[in-house]
Amino acid sequence: TTTTTTTTTTTSSHTKFLKNMSFMKKTGKALADVIPGLGKLTFDENAGTIFVTSGTGVIGYRVASSLLEAGHTDVRAGVWMGEREDADISFGKSVADVLETKGAQIVEFDWNDKSCYSSALAGAKTVFCTI
């Protein structure tokens, strides 16, 4: 029963996340329409390790996912695992799990905690700062 409850909670959080993240599909807008100048993310063999801040946010999630879909294999997403307004506690974990399944390395990242900067940025050659 505990396993079923946990799975249901995770699935419910994941479903809620996907509904919230699909506004671009509903409006027919692409990421480039929302962020002027971004254009379509393509593969750049010289990008090195790519660190994306706010991996659980609407833009950060989309950027990290787009990079992985474009063929980048060294994408690191910084996620904040704290509590959020209007979201259950498992929201951040659910989003991180989705990105990890797609191939991203997940690291905890909190703008208010400068001690996490070094480990999150270690070896990164490219950074997408998405707040």
PDB file of N, CA and C in Angstrom, residues 42 64 92-93 107 110 118:
ATOM      1  N   THR A  42      20.126  24.022 -30.830  1.00  0.00           N
ATOM      2  CA  THR A  42      20.711  23.013 -31.698  1.00  0.00           C
ATOM      3  C   THR A  42      21.956  22.447 -31.035  1.00  0.00           C
ATOM      4  N   ALA A  64      16.576  22.850 -20.509  1.00  0.00           N
ATOM      5  CA  ALA A  64      17.289  21.593 -20.270  1.00  0.00           C
ATOM      6  C   ALA A  64      16.756  20.484 -21.177  1.00  0.00           C
ATOM      7  N   GLY A  92       9.284  19.449  -6.853  1.00  0.00           N
ATOM      8  CA  GLY A  92      10.671  19.584  -7.299  1.00  0.00           C
ATOM      9  C   GLY A  92      11.294  18.240  -7.608  1.00  0.00           C
ATOM     10  N   LYS A  93      11.042  17.255  -6.765  1.00  0.00           N
ATOM     11  CA  LYS A  93      11.574  15.910  -6.973  1.00  0.00           C
ATOM     12  C   LYS A  93      11.002  15.296  -8.241  1.00  0.00           C
ATOM     13  N   VAL A 107      21.568  18.506  -9.844  1.00  0.00           N
ATOM     14  CA  VAL A 107      22.285  18.988  -8.662  1.00  0.00           C
ATOM     15  C   VAL A 107      21.391  19.965  -7.916  1.00  0.00           C
ATOM     16  N   ASP A 110      20.549  26.456  -4.973  1.00  0.00           N
ATOM     17  CA  ASP A 110      19.735  27.479  -4.312  1.00  0.00           C
ATOM     18  C   ASP A 110      20.468  28.804  -4.455  1.00  0.00           C
ATOM     19  N   SER A 118      29.951  26.407  -6.295  1.00  0.00           N
ATOM     20  CA  SER A 118      31.161  25.738  -6.790  1.00  0.00           C
ATOM     21  C   SER A 118      30.854  24.356  -7.353  1.00  0.00           C
TER      22      SER A 118
END
